[in-house]
Amino acid sequence: MKIELVENRKQKPDFSKLGFGKYFTDHMLVWEYDESKGGWQEQRIIPYENFTLDPACCSLHYGQGIFEGLKAYKDENGNVTMFRPRDNFKRMNKSAERLCMATFDVEEAVKGLEELIKIEKEWIPSAEGTSLYIRPFMFGTEAFLGVHPSKKYLLTIILSPVGSYYANGLQPTKLIVEDHYTRASVGGTGEAKCMGNYAASLLAGEQAKKKGFDQVLWLDGEEKKYVTEVGAMNMAFVIDGTVVTPELDGSILRGITRDSAIKVLKANGYAVEERKVGIDEIVKAAHDGKLDEAFGTGTAAVISPVGEISYKGENIIINGGKMGAVTKWLYDRITGIQRGKYADDFGWVYAVE
Ligand code: PLP
Ligand code: COI
């Protein structure tokens, strides 16, 4: 690996007012793939800087672009950890396969990231609710106008110290069910973490915001009957004491926080069901007084309570618009494992040496 360090480090932002994804550290990792040079080249850590791109750069036209999101944490003794980094890079390879992009060695990616984190250690905030958000992304860089897969890629990792994703922190969010636009459908790219999925979600998201909602709750693309996920998190409901979450049908992102939540809940005696979840079932459960709680799971969103869901003009208030007991327990457990407060029984915590 080649390392080129900056001469002068940037001024750090106020770690008590970080928000999400607004500040970037001094360095980034770049890893080029060029089929004509035998594939992946040597990883480089270089100063955070602009890219120079050919205007015919294929991903600017045809969207061969994918990304990931994971976090690093620092405890009060200065120990640094990451949460399930291998799972993110494995998922990135799955996304790459779906978009006909180059795949890479997961261990090499993790090692490169670890080097970068060590160099940027002082950028990791340690207060509760803060972390260093890690954004690996990859796009095709070959210059051409025909529609075919690129033979060149750039995998880059940038880092951003963050606080909470939602402006209101852990205040329950308000969602509106989208029954016109589609984010993804079975056979499409919903399961891949690709740039286009997010572009496809923006219009509905903007319309939701104008109506006073935080995010859109997406339904399946075929029948618009089943709940799938939210723009930046997977969804779960507590119905009559059971945690119910939409099954992974190929159109939903295989959330790593979702997987962690399911395993932690089951290990602690909670009943969890992964199955189709009809929006009508949610409405009925609410009318019957059985919709106890709703929450989202995601790296950026963590465990995020949902206090209101609007569907066809009806506003369903969940748990009086407050964070419920299961959501609170799960938030504490997941963040506790991530921050070393609870034992890492599943081997998810990666110590940065
Ligand atoms: N669903 C979507 C569309 C997302 O963008 C994310 C965020 O990564 C998630 C779900 C949650 O996935 P994870 O828990 O792996 O961050
Ligand atoms: C994440 O949680 O890491 C995400 O990728 C969500 C995001 C689109 C901000």
Short mmCIF file of C-alpha atoms and ligand atoms in Angstrom, two decimals:
data_model
loop_
_atom_site.label_atom_id
_atom_site.label_comp_id
_atom_site.label_asym_id
_atom_site.label_seq_id
_atom_site.Cartn_x
_atom_site.Cartn_y
_atom_site.Cartn_z
CA MET A 1 0.00 0.00 0.00
CA LYS A 2 1.21 3.52 -0.83
CA ILE A 3 0.54 6.23 1.76
CA GLU A 4 0.76 9.95 1.09
CA LEU A 5 -0.08 12.08 4.11
CA VAL A 6 -1.29 15.68 4.15
CA GLU A 7 1.11 18.32 5.43
CA ASN A 8 -1.48 20.17 7.46
CA ARG A 9 -4.55 18.59 8.92
CA LYS A 10 -7.91 20.34 8.65
CA GLN A 11 -9.55 21.96 11.64
CA LYS A 12 -11.95 19.48 13.23
CA PRO A 13 -15.62 20.43 13.50
CA ASP A 14 -17.39 20.76 16.85
CA PHE A 15 -18.00 17.09 17.70
CA SER A 16 -21.14 18.03 19.64
CA LYS A 17 -22.82 19.44 16.51
CA LEU A 18 -21.94 16.95 13.79
CA GLY A 19 -25.23 16.08 12.10
CA PHE A 20 -24.79 13.51 9.36
CA GLY A 21 -22.28 13.40 6.50
CA LYS A 22 -21.19 17.04 6.47
CA TYR A 23 -17.52 16.80 7.39
CA PHE A 24 -14.80 14.70 5.79
CA THR A 25 -11.45 13.61 7.17
CA ASP A 26 -7.98 14.45 5.80
CA HIS A 27 -7.39 11.30 3.77
CA MET A 28 -9.15 8.77 1.58
CA LEU A 29 -8.35 5.33 0.26
CA VAL A 30 -8.37 4.77 -3.50
CA TRP A 31 -8.13 1.37 -5.13
CA GLU A 32 -8.12 1.17 -8.92
CA TYR A 33 -9.19 -1.74 -11.05
CA ASP A 34 -8.00 -1.91 -14.64
CA GLU A 35 -8.65 -5.07 -16.61
CA SER A 36 -5.83 -4.25 -19.08
CA LYS A 37 -3.34 -4.08 -16.19
CA GLY A 38 -4.41 -7.37 -14.66
CA GLY A 39 -7.18 -6.13 -12.37
CA TRP A 40 -6.80 -4.56 -8.93
CA GLN A 41 -3.79 -2.26 -8.48
CA GLU A 42 -2.02 -1.30 -5.26
CA GLN A 43 -4.24 0.45 -2.71
CA ARG A 44 -3.33 4.06 -1.97
CA ILE A 45 -4.15 6.34 0.93
CA ILE A 46 -3.96 9.93 -0.29
CA PRO A 47 -5.13 13.38 0.84
CA TYR A 48 -8.92 13.85 0.48
CA GLU A 49 -9.23 15.56 -2.90
CA ASN A 50 -11.38 16.00 -6.02
CA PHE A 51 -11.52 13.39 -8.75
CA THR A 52 -10.64 14.19 -12.35
CA LEU A 53 -13.09 12.43 -14.66
CA ASP A 54 -13.42 12.13 -18.42
CA PRO A 55 -16.82 13.55 -19.47
CA ALA A 56 -17.47 10.18 -21.13
CA CYS A 57 -16.85 8.37 -17.82
CA CYS A 58 -19.38 5.55 -18.24
CA SER A 59 -20.87 5.63 -14.74
CA LEU A 60 -21.91 9.27 -15.22
CA HIS A 61 -24.08 8.05 -18.11
CA TYR A 62 -25.17 4.52 -17.27
CA GLY A 63 -24.95 4.43 -13.51
CA GLN A 64 -22.52 1.62 -12.70
CA GLY A 65 -22.09 2.82 -9.15
CA ILE A 66 -22.48 1.16 -5.75
CA PHE A 67 -21.74 2.09 -2.15
CA GLU A 68 -21.69 0.90 1.45
CA GLY A 69 -22.08 2.40 4.88
CA LEU A 70 -20.55 1.20 8.13
CA LYS A 71 -19.19 2.78 11.30
CA ALA A 72 -16.11 2.96 13.53
CA TYR A 73 -16.35 3.77 17.24
CA LYS A 74 -13.93 4.98 19.87
CA ASP A 75 -14.37 4.16 23.55
CA GLU A 76 -13.34 6.32 26.50
CA ASN A 77 -9.93 4.56 26.61
CA GLY A 78 -9.25 5.41 22.96
CA ASN A 79 -9.83 1.85 21.67
CA VAL A 80 -11.17 1.85 18.13
CA THR A 81 -13.54 -0.75 16.69
CA MET A 82 -15.61 -1.27 13.55
CA PHE A 83 -18.91 -3.10 13.34
CA ARG A 84 -19.14 -6.09 10.95
CA PRO A 85 -16.86 -4.61 8.25
CA ARG A 86 -16.51 -7.90 6.38
CA ASP A 87 -20.28 -8.11 5.96
CA ASN A 88 -20.35 -4.70 4.30
CA PHE A 89 -17.61 -5.60 1.84
CA LYS A 90 -19.27 -8.95 1.11
CA ARG A 91 -22.51 -7.12 0.36
CA MET A 92 -20.58 -4.66 -1.80
CA ASN A 93 -19.31 -7.58 -3.87
CA LYS A 94 -22.90 -8.82 -4.27
CA SER A 95 -23.93 -5.35 -5.45
CA ALA A 96 -20.94 -5.37 -7.83
CA GLU A 97 -22.05 -8.71 -9.29
CA ARG A 98 -25.57 -7.40 -9.88
CA LEU A 99 -24.19 -4.38 -11.76
CA CYS A 100 -21.53 -6.35 -13.72
CA MET A 101 -18.73 -4.59 -11.85
CA ALA A 102 -15.37 -5.93 -10.66
CA THR A 103 -15.40 -7.81 -7.36
CA PHE A 104 -12.51 -7.63 -4.89
CA ASP A 105 -10.87 -9.50 -2.04
CA VAL A 106 -12.83 -8.75 1.16
CA GLU A 107 -9.84 -9.23 3.49
CA GLU A 108 -7.73 -6.83 1.44
CA ALA A 109 -10.50 -4.25 1.56
CA VAL A 110 -10.83 -4.61 5.35
CA LYS A 111 -7.05 -4.29 5.81
CA GLY A 112 -6.94 -1.14 3.65
CA LEU A 113 -9.83 0.37 5.58
CA GLU A 114 -8.12 -0.46 8.88
CA GLU A 115 -4.99 1.45 7.77
CA LEU A 116 -7.11 4.45 6.81
CA ILE A 117 -8.93 4.39 10.16
CA LYS A 118 -5.64 4.29 12.05
CA ILE A 119 -4.43 7.38 10.16
CA GLU A 120 -7.71 9.20 10.88
CA LYS A 121 -8.07 8.04 14.50
CA GLU A 122 -8.33 11.56 15.89
CA TRP A 123 -11.40 12.14 13.70
CA ILE A 124 -13.44 9.51 15.57
CA PRO A 125 -15.77 11.11 18.08
CA SER A 126 -16.39 9.10 21.24
CA ALA A 127 -19.56 10.58 22.79
CA GLU A 128 -22.67 8.41 22.90
CA GLY A 129 -24.61 8.72 19.63
CA THR A 130 -21.55 9.72 17.60
CA SER A 131 -19.22 7.65 15.42
CA LEU A 132 -17.06 7.76 12.32
CA TYR A 133 -19.23 6.91 9.33
CA ILE A 134 -17.33 4.96 6.68
CA ARG A 135 -18.45 5.31 3.07
CA PRO A 136 -16.85 2.90 0.59
CA PHE A 137 -18.07 3.39 -2.97
CA MET A 138 -17.14 2.16 -6.41
CA PHE A 139 -17.94 3.34 -9.92
CA GLY A 140 -16.97 2.59 -13.50
CA THR A 141 -14.33 4.98 -14.82
CA GLU A 142 -13.80 3.88 -18.41
CA ALA A 143 -14.60 6.52 -21.07
CA PHE A 144 -17.02 5.31 -23.76
CA LEU A 145 -20.60 5.80 -24.88
CA GLY A 146 -21.72 2.27 -25.78
CA VAL A 147 -23.80 0.50 -23.16
CA HIS A 148 -21.62 -2.26 -21.69
CA PRO A 149 -19.76 -2.93 -18.43
CA SER A 150 -16.72 -0.80 -17.66
CA LYS A 151 -13.28 -2.43 -17.68
CA LYS A 152 -11.99 0.14 -15.17
CA TYR A 153 -13.28 0.97 -11.69
CA LEU A 154 -12.34 3.14 -8.77
CA LEU A 155 -13.14 1.92 -5.27
CA THR A 156 -12.80 4.79 -2.81
CA ILE A 157 -13.33 5.02 0.94
CA ILE A 158 -14.09 8.34 2.58
CA LEU A 159 -14.80 8.98 6.27
CA SER A 160 -17.14 11.36 8.03
CA PRO A 161 -17.54 11.96 11.78
CA VAL A 162 -21.30 11.85 12.45
CA GLY A 163 -23.98 12.33 15.05
CA SER A 164 -27.54 11.19 14.45
CA TYR A 165 -28.93 10.68 10.94
CA TYR A 166 -32.28 12.27 11.63
CA ALA A 167 -32.24 15.92 12.61
CA ASN A 168 -34.46 15.15 15.62
CA GLY A 169 -32.15 12.44 16.95
CA LEU A 170 -34.09 9.65 18.62
CA GLN A 171 -37.44 11.42 18.34
CA PRO A 172 -39.84 9.04 16.56
CA THR A 173 -40.07 9.70 12.81
CA LYS A 174 -43.19 10.16 10.72
CA LEU A 175 -43.53 8.02 7.59
CA ILE A 176 -45.93 8.19 4.67
CA VAL A 177 -46.75 5.06 2.70
CA GLU A 178 -46.01 5.55 -0.99
CA ASP A 179 -48.64 3.91 -3.14
CA HIS A 180 -47.83 5.45 -6.51
CA TYR A 181 -44.06 5.44 -7.08
CA THR A 182 -41.95 2.28 -6.85
CA ARG A 183 -38.45 2.12 -5.38
CA ALA A 184 -37.66 -1.44 -6.41
CA SER A 185 -39.32 -4.63 -7.53
CA VAL A 186 -38.36 -8.30 -7.53
CA GLY A 187 -35.81 -8.92 -10.29
CA GLY A 188 -34.67 -5.28 -10.18
CA THR A 189 -31.78 -3.79 -8.22
CA GLY A 190 -33.46 -3.27 -4.83
CA GLU A 191 -31.19 -5.77 -3.12
CA ALA A 192 -28.07 -4.06 -4.48
CA LYS A 193 -26.81 -0.95 -2.74
CA CYS A 194 -26.56 0.94 -6.00
CA MET A 195 -26.76 4.67 -6.59
CA GLY A 196 -29.78 4.47 -8.90
CA ASN A 197 -32.05 3.08 -6.17
CA TYR A 198 -31.55 6.26 -4.19
CA ALA A 199 -32.14 8.51 -7.22
CA ALA A 200 -35.38 6.62 -7.83
CA SER A 201 -36.53 7.36 -4.28
CA LEU A 202 -35.94 11.12 -4.26
CA LEU A 203 -39.14 12.42 -5.85
CA ALA A 204 -41.42 10.55 -3.45
CA GLY A 205 -39.14 11.59 -0.58
CA GLU A 206 -39.37 15.27 -1.49
CA GLN A 207 -43.15 15.08 -1.81
CA ALA A 208 -43.33 13.37 1.59
CA LYS A 209 -41.24 16.15 3.17
CA LYS A 210 -43.55 18.81 1.73
CA LYS A 211 -46.42 17.05 3.48
CA GLY A 212 -44.52 17.07 6.79
CA PHE A 213 -43.18 13.49 6.82
CA ASP A 214 -39.59 12.43 7.38
CA GLN A 215 -39.40 9.51 4.97
CA VAL A 216 -41.36 7.26 2.66
CA LEU A 217 -42.45 3.75 3.59
CA TRP A 218 -42.20 1.76 0.37
CA LEU A 219 -44.53 -0.99 -0.75
CA ASP A 220 -43.71 -3.90 -3.05
CA GLY A 221 -43.42 -2.91 -6.70
CA GLU A 222 -45.90 -5.43 -8.10
CA GLU A 223 -49.09 -5.23 -6.02
CA LYS A 224 -48.41 -2.28 -3.72
CA LYS A 225 -49.79 -4.39 -0.90
CA TYR A 226 -46.75 -5.34 1.15
CA VAL A 227 -44.42 -3.18 3.19
CA THR A 228 -40.78 -3.39 2.02
CA GLU A 229 -38.45 -0.80 3.58
CA VAL A 230 -37.74 2.89 4.09
CA GLY A 231 -35.26 4.93 1.99
CA ALA A 232 -32.35 4.42 4.36
CA MET A 233 -33.47 1.68 6.73
CA ASN A 234 -35.23 -1.68 7.00
CA MET A 235 -38.55 -1.77 8.85
CA ALA A 236 -39.89 -3.81 11.74
CA PHE A 237 -43.16 -3.73 13.67
CA VAL A 238 -44.11 -5.06 17.06
CA ILE A 239 -47.53 -6.60 16.58
CA ASP A 240 -49.18 -8.06 19.66
CA GLY A 241 -45.78 -8.67 21.25
CA THR A 242 -44.12 -10.25 18.20
CA VAL A 243 -41.45 -8.48 16.18
CA VAL A 244 -42.44 -8.75 12.52
CA THR A 245 -40.20 -7.67 9.65
CA PRO A 246 -40.63 -7.97 5.87
CA GLU A 247 -38.86 -11.03 4.48
CA LEU A 248 -35.96 -10.52 2.09
CA ASP A 249 -37.59 -11.02 -1.29
CA GLY A 250 -34.79 -9.74 -3.53
CA SER A 251 -36.17 -6.21 -3.69
CA ILE A 252 -35.14 -5.24 -0.16
CA LEU A 253 -31.62 -4.38 0.99
CA ARG A 254 -30.14 -7.12 3.20
CA GLY A 255 -29.56 -4.78 6.08
CA ILE A 256 -26.71 -5.65 8.42
CA THR A 257 -28.41 -3.84 11.30
CA ARG A 258 -31.60 -5.78 10.46
CA ASP A 259 -29.68 -9.05 10.67
CA SER A 260 -28.03 -7.96 13.94
CA ALA A 261 -31.39 -6.93 15.41
CA ILE A 262 -33.05 -10.24 14.51
CA LYS A 263 -30.21 -12.27 16.04
CA VAL A 264 -30.03 -10.19 19.22
CA LEU A 265 -33.82 -10.23 19.70
CA LYS A 266 -34.07 -14.00 19.17
CA ALA A 267 -31.12 -14.67 21.50
CA ASN A 268 -32.95 -12.72 24.20
CA GLY A 269 -36.25 -14.56 23.93
CA TYR A 270 -38.20 -12.23 21.68
CA ALA A 271 -40.47 -13.78 19.06
CA VAL A 272 -39.37 -12.60 15.60
CA GLU A 273 -41.08 -13.33 12.30
CA GLU A 274 -39.61 -12.63 8.85
CA ARG A 275 -42.50 -12.79 6.41
CA LYS A 276 -44.65 -10.79 4.05
CA VAL A 277 -46.18 -7.86 5.95
CA GLY A 278 -49.31 -6.44 4.34
CA ILE A 279 -49.96 -2.74 4.76
CA ASP A 280 -53.59 -3.75 5.44
CA GLU A 281 -52.33 -5.97 8.27
CA ILE A 282 -50.55 -2.97 9.81
CA VAL A 283 -53.65 -0.80 9.55
CA LYS A 284 -55.84 -3.54 11.03
CA ALA A 285 -53.38 -4.18 13.87
CA ALA A 286 -53.46 -0.46 14.65
CA HIS A 287 -57.29 -0.40 14.63
CA ASP A 288 -57.36 -3.48 16.90
CA GLY A 289 -54.92 -1.87 19.32
CA LYS A 290 -52.26 -4.47 18.53
CA LEU A 291 -49.68 -2.34 16.73
CA ASP A 292 -47.43 -1.88 19.74
CA GLU A 293 -44.36 -0.32 18.08
CA ALA A 294 -42.62 0.33 14.77
CA PHE A 295 -38.94 0.99 14.16
CA GLY A 296 -36.34 1.15 11.43
CA THR A 297 -32.87 -0.40 11.41
CA GLY A 298 -29.82 0.88 9.56
CA THR A 299 -26.19 1.86 9.96
CA ALA A 300 -26.93 5.57 9.71
CA ALA A 301 -30.39 5.31 11.31
CA VAL A 302 -29.24 2.82 14.02
CA ILE A 303 -32.52 1.71 15.70
CA SER A 304 -34.95 4.45 14.90
CA PRO A 305 -38.45 4.64 16.40
CA VAL A 306 -41.38 5.39 14.10
CA GLY A 307 -44.19 7.31 15.74
CA GLU A 308 -46.61 7.83 12.89
CA ILE A 309 -47.49 6.16 9.60
CA SER A 310 -49.83 7.77 7.10
CA TYR A 311 -51.68 5.59 4.58
CA LYS A 312 -54.44 6.68 2.22
CA GLY A 313 -55.15 9.78 4.27
CA GLU A 314 -55.26 8.03 7.64
CA ASN A 315 -52.59 8.94 10.20
CA ILE A 316 -51.78 6.03 12.44
CA ILE A 317 -50.13 7.09 15.68
CA ILE A 318 -47.96 4.35 17.16
CA ASN A 319 -47.39 4.01 20.89
CA GLY A 320 -48.69 7.54 21.42
CA GLY A 321 -45.95 8.81 19.07
CA LYS A 322 -43.30 7.74 21.59
CA MET A 323 -40.40 5.29 21.46
CA GLY A 324 -41.63 1.87 22.65
CA ALA A 325 -40.05 -0.52 25.15
CA VAL A 326 -38.81 -3.10 22.60
CA THR A 327 -37.32 -0.38 20.39
CA LYS A 328 -35.60 1.17 23.40
CA TRP A 329 -34.26 -2.19 24.57
CA LEU A 330 -32.97 -2.99 21.08
CA TYR A 331 -31.36 0.43 20.64
CA ASP A 332 -29.54 0.01 23.92
CA ARG A 333 -28.45 -3.57 23.08
CA ILE A 334 -27.22 -2.90 19.54
CA THR A 335 -25.40 0.33 20.40
CA GLY A 336 -24.12 -1.36 23.58
CA ILE A 337 -22.56 -4.20 21.57
CA GLN A 338 -21.14 -1.70 19.07
CA ARG A 339 -19.59 0.39 21.83
CA GLY A 340 -18.34 -2.49 23.98
CA LYS A 341 -20.87 -2.08 26.81
CA TYR A 342 -22.29 -5.58 26.17
CA ALA A 343 -20.44 -8.79 25.30
CA ASP A 344 -19.86 -9.35 21.60
CA ASP A 345 -21.45 -12.82 21.58
CA PHE A 346 -21.78 -12.93 17.80
CA GLY A 347 -18.22 -11.87 16.92
CA TRP A 348 -19.32 -8.67 15.19
CA VAL A 349 -16.87 -6.22 16.69
CA TYR A 350 -13.61 -5.75 14.78
CA ALA A 351 -10.80 -4.28 16.87
CA VAL A 352 -8.63 -1.79 15.00
CA GLU A 353 -5.12 -2.55 16.27
N1 PLP B 1 -32.31 -0.14 3.34
C1 PLP B 1 -31.75 0.83 2.62
C2 PLP B 1 -32.39 1.24 1.36
C3 PLP B 1 -30.55 1.44 3.06
O1 PLP B 1 -29.97 2.41 2.36
C4 PLP B 1 -29.97 1.00 4.28
C5 PLP B 1 -28.73 1.60 4.75
O2 PLP B 1 -27.67 1.08 4.56
C6 PLP B 1 -30.61 -0.02 4.99
C7 PLP B 1 -31.78 -0.56 4.49
C8 PLP B 1 -30.01 -0.56 6.25
O3 PLP B 1 -28.90 -1.38 5.99
P1 PLP B 1 -27.72 -1.55 7.03
O4 PLP B 1 -28.34 -1.96 8.29
O5 PLP B 1 -26.84 -2.59 6.43
O6 PLP B 1 -27.06 -0.22 7.13
C1 COI B 2 -26.42 3.68 5.77
O1 COI B 2 -27.16 3.54 6.72
O2 COI B 2 -25.22 3.39 5.82
C2 COI B 2 -26.91 4.19 4.52
O3 COI B 2 -26.31 3.91 3.51
C3 COI B 2 -28.04 5.07 4.52
C4 COI B 2 -27.80 6.25 3.70
C5 COI B 2 -28.34 6.25 2.37
C6 COI B 2 -27.42 7.50 4.34
#
